[in-house]
PDB file of C-alpha atoms in Angstrom:
ATOM      1  CA  UNK U   1     -21.594  -9.530  -1.364  1.00 74.00           C
ATOM      2  CA  UNK U   2     -22.387  -5.993  -0.785  1.00 78.00           C
ATOM      3  CA  UNK U   3     -20.833  -5.806   2.698  1.00 84.00           C
ATOM      4  CA  UNK U   4     -17.835  -7.549   1.262  1.00 84.00           C
ATOM      5  CA  UNK U   5     -17.331  -4.861  -1.505  1.00 82.00           C
ATOM      6  CA  UNK U   6     -18.066  -2.346   0.983  1.00 88.00           C
ATOM      7  CA  UNK U   7     -15.136  -3.459   3.609  1.00 91.00           C
ATOM      8  CA  UNK U   8     -12.953  -4.212   0.930  1.00 90.00           C
ATOM      9  CA  UNK U   9     -13.363  -0.526  -0.584  1.00 90.00           C
ATOM     10  CA  UNK U  10     -12.599   0.735   3.087  1.00 91.00           C
ATOM     11  CA  UNK U  11      -9.639  -1.465   3.150  1.00 92.00           C
ATOM     12  CA  UNK U  12      -8.225   0.333   0.238  1.00 90.00           C
ATOM     13  CA  UNK U  13      -9.425   3.550   1.008  1.00 89.00           C
ATOM     14  CA  UNK U  14      -6.163   4.595   1.740  1.00 84.00           C
ATOM     15  CA  UNK U  15      -4.464   3.773  -1.752  1.00 86.00           C
ATOM     16  CA  UNK U  16      -5.396   6.309  -4.578  1.00 82.00           C
ATOM     17  CA  UNK U  17      -4.547   4.193  -7.238  1.00 83.00           C
ATOM     18  CA  UNK U  18      -6.890   1.192  -6.230  1.00 87.00           C
ATOM     19  CA  UNK U  19     -10.433   1.541  -6.771  1.00 85.00           C
ATOM     20  CA  UNK U  20     -13.094  -0.796  -5.279  1.00 84.00           C
ATOM     21  CA  UNK U  21     -16.656  -0.428  -7.714  1.00 81.00           C
ATOM     22  CA  UNK U  22     -19.806  -2.398  -7.450  1.00 80.00           C
ATOM     23  CA  UNK U  23     -21.833  -2.417 -10.953  1.00 80.00           C
ATOM     24  CA  UNK U  24     -24.903  -4.538 -11.525  1.00 82.00           C
ATOM     25  CA  UNK U  25     -25.091  -6.140 -14.482  1.00 82.00           C
ATOM     26  CA  UNK U  26     -28.577  -6.864 -14.107  1.00 82.00           C
ATOM     27  CA  UNK U  27     -28.988  -3.244 -14.746  1.00 85.00           C
ATOM     28  CA  UNK U  28     -26.680  -2.422 -17.139  1.00 83.00           C
ATOM     29  CA  UNK U  29     -26.749  -5.464 -19.279  1.00 82.00           C
ATOM     30  CA  UNK U  30     -24.205  -3.882 -21.922  1.00 87.00           C
ATOM     31  CA  UNK U  31     -21.391  -4.414 -19.601  1.00 82.00           C
ATOM     32  CA  UNK U  32     -22.094  -7.848 -18.514  1.00 82.00           C
ATOM     33  CA  UNK U  33     -22.410  -8.951 -21.750  1.00 85.00           C
ATOM     34  CA  UNK U  34     -18.852  -6.920 -22.915  1.00 84.00           C
ATOM     35  CA  UNK U  35     -17.506  -8.664 -20.053  1.00 81.00           C
ATOM     36  CA  UNK U  36     -18.647 -12.235 -20.297  1.00 82.00           C
ATOM     37  CA  UNK U  37     -20.287 -12.080 -16.861  1.00 82.00           C
ATOM     38  CA  UNK U  38     -21.980 -15.544 -16.715  1.00 80.00           C
ATOM     39  CA  UNK U  39     -23.339 -15.754 -13.114  1.00 78.00           C
ATOM     40  CA  UNK U  40     -23.837 -13.482 -10.150  1.00 76.00           C
ATOM     41  CA  UNK U  41     -22.183 -12.419  -8.310  1.00 79.00           C
ATOM     42  CA  UNK U  42     -19.084 -12.508 -10.673  1.00 79.00           C
ATOM     43  CA  UNK U  43     -16.101 -10.591  -9.257  1.00 80.00           C
ATOM     44  CA  UNK U  44     -13.311  -9.200 -11.845  1.00 78.00           C
ATOM     45  CA  UNK U  45     -10.265  -7.563 -11.205  1.00 78.00           C
ATOM     46  CA  UNK U  46      -9.369  -4.282 -13.936  1.00 78.00           C
ATOM     47  CA  UNK U  47      -5.554  -3.440 -13.800  1.00 73.00           C
ATOM     48  CA  UNK U  48      -4.499   0.179 -14.999  1.00 72.00           C
ATOM     49  CA  UNK U  49      -3.549  -1.180 -18.124  1.00 67.00           C
ATOM     50  CA  UNK U  50      -6.772  -0.791 -20.571  1.00 68.00           C
ATOM     51  CA  UNK U  51      -5.333  -3.588 -23.166  1.00 67.00           C
ATOM     52  CA  UNK U  52      -5.030  -5.897 -20.092  1.00 67.00           C
ATOM     53  CA  UNK U  53      -8.267  -8.165 -20.285  1.00 75.00           C
ATOM     54  CA  UNK U  54     -10.148  -8.152 -16.559  1.00 79.00           C
ATOM     55  CA  UNK U  55      -9.726 -11.335 -14.632  1.00 76.00           C
ATOM     56  CA  UNK U  56     -12.359 -12.887 -12.756  1.00 78.00           C
ATOM     57  CA  UNK U  57     -11.413 -14.275  -9.452  1.00 75.00           C
ATOM     58  CA  UNK U  58     -13.477 -16.110  -6.697  1.00 74.00           C
ATOM     59  CA  UNK U  59     -12.772 -15.190  -3.458  1.00 70.00           C
ATOM     60  CA  UNK U  60     -15.629 -14.859  -1.692  1.00 77.00           C
ATOM     61  CA  UNK U  61     -14.100 -14.059   2.305  1.00 85.00           C
ATOM     62  CA  UNK U  62     -12.570 -10.663   2.649  1.00 89.00           C
ATOM     63  CA  UNK U  63      -9.226 -11.995   3.598  1.00 91.00           C
ATOM     64  CA  UNK U  64      -9.281 -13.974   0.327  1.00 89.00           C
ATOM     65  CA  UNK U  65      -9.857 -10.633  -1.733  1.00 89.00           C
ATOM     66  CA  UNK U  66      -7.517  -8.811  -0.109  1.00 91.00           C
ATOM     67  CA  UNK U  67      -5.089 -11.025  -0.662  1.00 91.00           C
ATOM     68  CA  UNK U  68      -6.097 -11.574  -4.396  1.00 87.00           C
ATOM     69  CA  UNK U  69      -6.279  -7.594  -4.675  1.00 88.00           C
ATOM     70  CA  UNK U  70      -2.684  -6.955  -3.209  1.00 89.00           C
ATOM     71  CA  UNK U  71      -1.227  -9.822  -5.938  1.00 88.00           C
ATOM     72  CA  UNK U  72      -2.513  -7.910  -8.338  1.00 84.00           C
ATOM     73  CA  UNK U  73      -1.462  -4.545  -7.698  1.00 85.00           C
ATOM     74  CA  UNK U  74       1.303  -4.822  -5.341  1.00 86.00           C
ATOM     75  CA  UNK U  75       0.170  -3.572  -2.453  1.00 90.00           C
ATOM     76  CA  UNK U  76       0.874  -4.783   1.130  1.00 93.00           C
ATOM     77  CA  UNK U  77      -2.622  -4.427   2.811  1.00 92.00           C
ATOM     78  CA  UNK U  78      -3.900  -6.304   5.281  1.00 93.00           C
ATOM     79  CA  UNK U  79      -7.834  -7.402   5.824  1.00 93.00           C
ATOM     80  CA  UNK U  80      -7.989  -4.702   8.768  1.00 90.00           C
ATOM     81  CA  UNK U  81      -7.027  -1.937   6.903  1.00 87.00           C
ATOM     82  CA  UNK U  82      -3.645  -1.828   7.848  1.00 90.00           C
ATOM     83  CA  UNK U  83      -0.249  -2.340   6.190  1.00 92.00           C
ATOM     84  CA  UNK U  84       1.899  -5.083   6.358  1.00 92.00           C
ATOM     85  CA  UNK U  85       5.506  -4.696   7.877  1.00 94.00           C
ATOM     86  CA  UNK U  86       6.974  -4.738   4.207  1.00 94.00           C
ATOM     87  CA  UNK U  87       4.899  -1.899   2.747  1.00 94.00           C
ATOM     88  CA  UNK U  88       7.211   0.871   1.649  1.00 95.00           C
ATOM     89  CA  UNK U  89      10.214  -1.009   2.484  1.00 97.00           C
ATOM     90  CA  UNK U  90      12.854  -0.912  -0.082  1.00 97.00           C
ATOM     91  CA  UNK U  91      15.426  -4.068  -0.271  1.00 97.00           C
ATOM     92  CA  UNK U  92      18.338  -1.934  -1.665  1.00 97.00           C
ATOM     93  CA  UNK U  93      17.750   0.806   0.574  1.00 98.00           C
ATOM     94  CA  UNK U  94      16.889  -1.272   3.621  1.00 98.00           C
ATOM     95  CA  UNK U  95      20.439  -2.727   2.994  1.00 98.00           C
ATOM     96  CA  UNK U  96      22.608   0.338   3.138  1.00 98.00           C
ATOM     97  CA  UNK U  97      20.946   1.265   5.977  1.00 98.00           C
ATOM     98  CA  UNK U  98      21.788  -1.800   7.657  1.00 97.00           C
ATOM     99  CA  UNK U  99      25.155  -1.635   6.804  1.00 97.00           C
ATOM    100  CA  UNK U 100      25.710   1.537   8.405  1.00 96.00           C
ATOM    101  CA  UNK U 101      27.666   1.680  11.264  1.00 94.00           C
ATOM    102  CA  UNK U 102      25.988   5.108  12.062  1.00 95.00           C
ATOM    103  CA  UNK U 103      23.394   7.417  10.052  1.00 97.00           C
ATOM    104  CA  UNK U 104      25.827  10.314   8.963  1.00 97.00           C
ATOM    105  CA  UNK U 105      26.120  12.088   5.770  1.00 98.00           C
ATOM    106  CA  UNK U 106      27.090   9.124   3.730  1.00 98.00           C
ATOM    107  CA  UNK U 107      24.498   7.420   4.165  1.00 98.00           C
ATOM    108  CA  UNK U 108      22.264  10.156   3.226  1.00 98.00           C
ATOM    109  CA  UNK U 109      24.029  10.485   0.030  1.00 98.00           C
ATOM    110  CA  UNK U 110      23.854   6.394  -0.313  1.00 98.00           C
ATOM    111  CA  UNK U 111      19.937   6.316  -0.144  1.00 98.00           C
ATOM    112  CA  UNK U 112      19.541   9.315  -2.115  1.00 98.00           C
ATOM    113  CA  UNK U 113      21.346   8.157  -4.819  1.00 97.00           C
ATOM    114  CA  UNK U 114      19.521   5.190  -4.989  1.00 97.00           C
ATOM    115  CA  UNK U 115      16.611   6.694  -4.668  1.00 97.00           C
ATOM    116  CA  UNK U 116      17.087   9.052  -7.910  1.00 96.00           C
ATOM    117  CA  UNK U 117      16.922   6.005 -10.328  1.00 93.00           C
ATOM    118  CA  UNK U 118      13.430   5.046  -8.623  1.00 96.00           C
ATOM    119  CA  UNK U 119       9.798   5.500 -10.277  1.00 93.00           C
ATOM    120  CA  UNK U 120       6.653   5.424  -8.965  1.00 88.00           C
ATOM    121  CA  UNK U 121       6.075   4.604  -5.058  1.00 89.00           C
ATOM    122  CA  UNK U 122       9.464   3.258  -4.461  1.00 94.00           C
ATOM    123  CA  UNK U 123      10.560   7.265  -5.739  1.00 96.00           C
ATOM    124  CA  UNK U 124       7.982   8.358  -2.881  1.00 94.00           C
ATOM    125  CA  UNK U 125       9.042   6.020  -0.582  1.00 96.00           C
ATOM    126  CA  UNK U 126      12.960   6.267  -1.056  1.00 97.00           C
ATOM    127  CA  UNK U 127      12.354  10.051   0.115  1.00 97.00           C
ATOM    128  CA  UNK U 128      11.098   8.544   3.359  1.00 98.00           C
ATOM    129  CA  UNK U 129      14.309   7.023   4.167  1.00 98.00           C
ATOM    130  CA  UNK U 130      16.483   9.930   3.353  1.00 98.00           C
ATOM    131  CA  UNK U 131      14.085  12.005   5.540  1.00 98.00           C
ATOM    132  CA  UNK U 132      14.409   9.663   8.338  1.00 98.00           C
ATOM    133  CA  UNK U 133      18.265   9.653   8.006  1.00 98.00           C
ATOM    134  CA  UNK U 134      18.427  13.563   8.207  1.00 98.00           C
ATOM    135  CA  UNK U 135      16.285  13.743  11.148  1.00 98.00           C
ATOM    136  CA  UNK U 136      18.419  10.897  13.079  1.00 97.00           C
ATOM    137  CA  UNK U 137      21.477  13.178  11.782  1.00 97.00           C
ATOM    138  CA  UNK U 138      19.970  16.066  13.562  1.00 98.00           C
ATOM    139  CA  UNK U 139      17.970  14.928  16.361  1.00 97.00           C
ATOM    140  CA  UNK U 140      19.931  12.200  17.351  1.00 95.00           C
ATOM    141  CA  UNK U 141      19.906   8.492  17.059  1.00 91.00           C
ATOM    142  CA  UNK U 142      16.722   7.866  19.616  1.00 96.00           C
ATOM    143  CA  UNK U 143      14.409   9.777  16.838  1.00 97.00           C
ATOM    144  CA  UNK U 144      13.311   6.686  14.964  1.00 97.00           C
ATOM    145  CA  UNK U 145      11.971   4.913  18.133  1.00 97.00           C
ATOM    146  CA  UNK U 146      10.600   8.064  19.323  1.00 97.00           C
ATOM    147  CA  UNK U 147       8.716   9.232  16.447  1.00 98.00           C
ATOM    148  CA  UNK U 148       7.766   5.477  15.670  1.00 98.00           C
ATOM    149  CA  UNK U 149       5.826   5.646  18.900  1.00 97.00           C
ATOM    150  CA  UNK U 150       4.253   8.935  18.296  1.00 97.00           C
ATOM    151  CA  UNK U 151       3.459   8.001  14.696  1.00 97.00           C
ATOM    152  CA  UNK U 152       1.590   4.541  16.079  1.00 96.00           C
ATOM    153  CA  UNK U 153      -0.375   7.078  18.120  1.00 96.00           C
ATOM    154  CA  UNK U 154      -1.663   9.214  14.904  1.00 95.00           C
ATOM    155  CA  UNK U 155      -2.345   5.493  12.932  1.00 94.00           C
ATOM    156  CA  UNK U 156      -4.250   4.525  16.308  1.00 93.00           C
ATOM    157  CA  UNK U 157      -6.283   7.708  16.461  1.00 91.00           C
ATOM    158  CA  UNK U 158      -9.412   8.734  14.356  1.00 87.00           C
ATOM    159  CA  UNK U 159      -7.993  12.219  13.819  1.00 90.00           C
ATOM    160  CA  UNK U 160      -6.261  11.303  10.130  1.00 90.00           C
ATOM    161  CA  UNK U 161      -7.884  10.396   6.848  1.00 91.00           C
ATOM    162  CA  UNK U 162      -6.953   6.733   5.455  1.00 88.00           C
ATOM    163  CA  UNK U 163      -4.795   8.453   2.767  1.00 89.00           C
ATOM    164  CA  UNK U 164      -2.526  10.144   5.802  1.00 93.00           C
ATOM    165  CA  UNK U 165      -3.088   6.597   8.377  1.00 93.00           C
ATOM    166  CA  UNK U 166      -1.159   4.942   5.190  1.00 92.00           C
ATOM    167  CA  UNK U 167       1.367   7.187   5.156  1.00 94.00           C
ATOM    168  CA  UNK U 168       2.119   7.137   8.334  1.00 96.00           C
ATOM    169  CA  UNK U 169       2.019   3.608   8.074  1.00 96.00           C
ATOM    170  CA  UNK U 170       4.882   3.450   5.467  1.00 96.00           C
ATOM    171  CA  UNK U 171       6.868   6.060   7.413  1.00 98.00           C
ATOM    172  CA  UNK U 172       6.570   3.456  10.706  1.00 98.00           C
ATOM    173  CA  UNK U 173       7.755   0.787   8.747  1.00 97.00           C
ATOM    174  CA  UNK U 174      10.555   2.257   7.230  1.00 98.00           C
ATOM    175  CA  UNK U 175      11.699   4.119  10.946  1.00 98.00           C
ATOM    176  CA  UNK U 176      11.683   0.575  12.066  1.00 97.00           C
ATOM    177  CA  UNK U 177      14.714  -0.043   9.391  1.00 97.00           C
ATOM    178  CA  UNK U 178      16.405   2.591  11.415  1.00 97.00           C
ATOM    179  CA  UNK U 179      15.676   1.283  15.286  1.00 95.00           C
ATOM    180  CA  UNK U 180      19.027  -1.188  16.040  1.00 78.00           C
TER     181      UNK U 180
END
């Protein structure tokens, strides 16, 4: 299982709030007993909420493990470490952009207002929508398509960290909403 854990950890390297860890319960028996490990290997998911009991899952292939971790965490990772096209997208903000006949200050105001009530990742991602709309106003309607191409080049390169690649993938997903 070690190669699978290592690959899974690499898939989520760009997510600060997902930790993939390995513990040898034969070496640390007190943990194995505490979490009712009956056989080896045993894979358990521990949520952020320390009151929630760890959940066991049986996926052994990387694709299955990614699917399970995505379900537990609300992430949109692919088995190769990328993100699905839904990552970073917010339905309510997509609707504002899609309903607009042109990207103007009214759209920026609507996006800003809608994002003001959001929390966590949605709050952070709503800022990407607002920034994109402002750039389109400043640079023209073709900005979104040009920026998608530029960002894709960065994502495909090896010069940025996993966390930066994740941010660029989210930006690309959000920019796609603005391309008409």
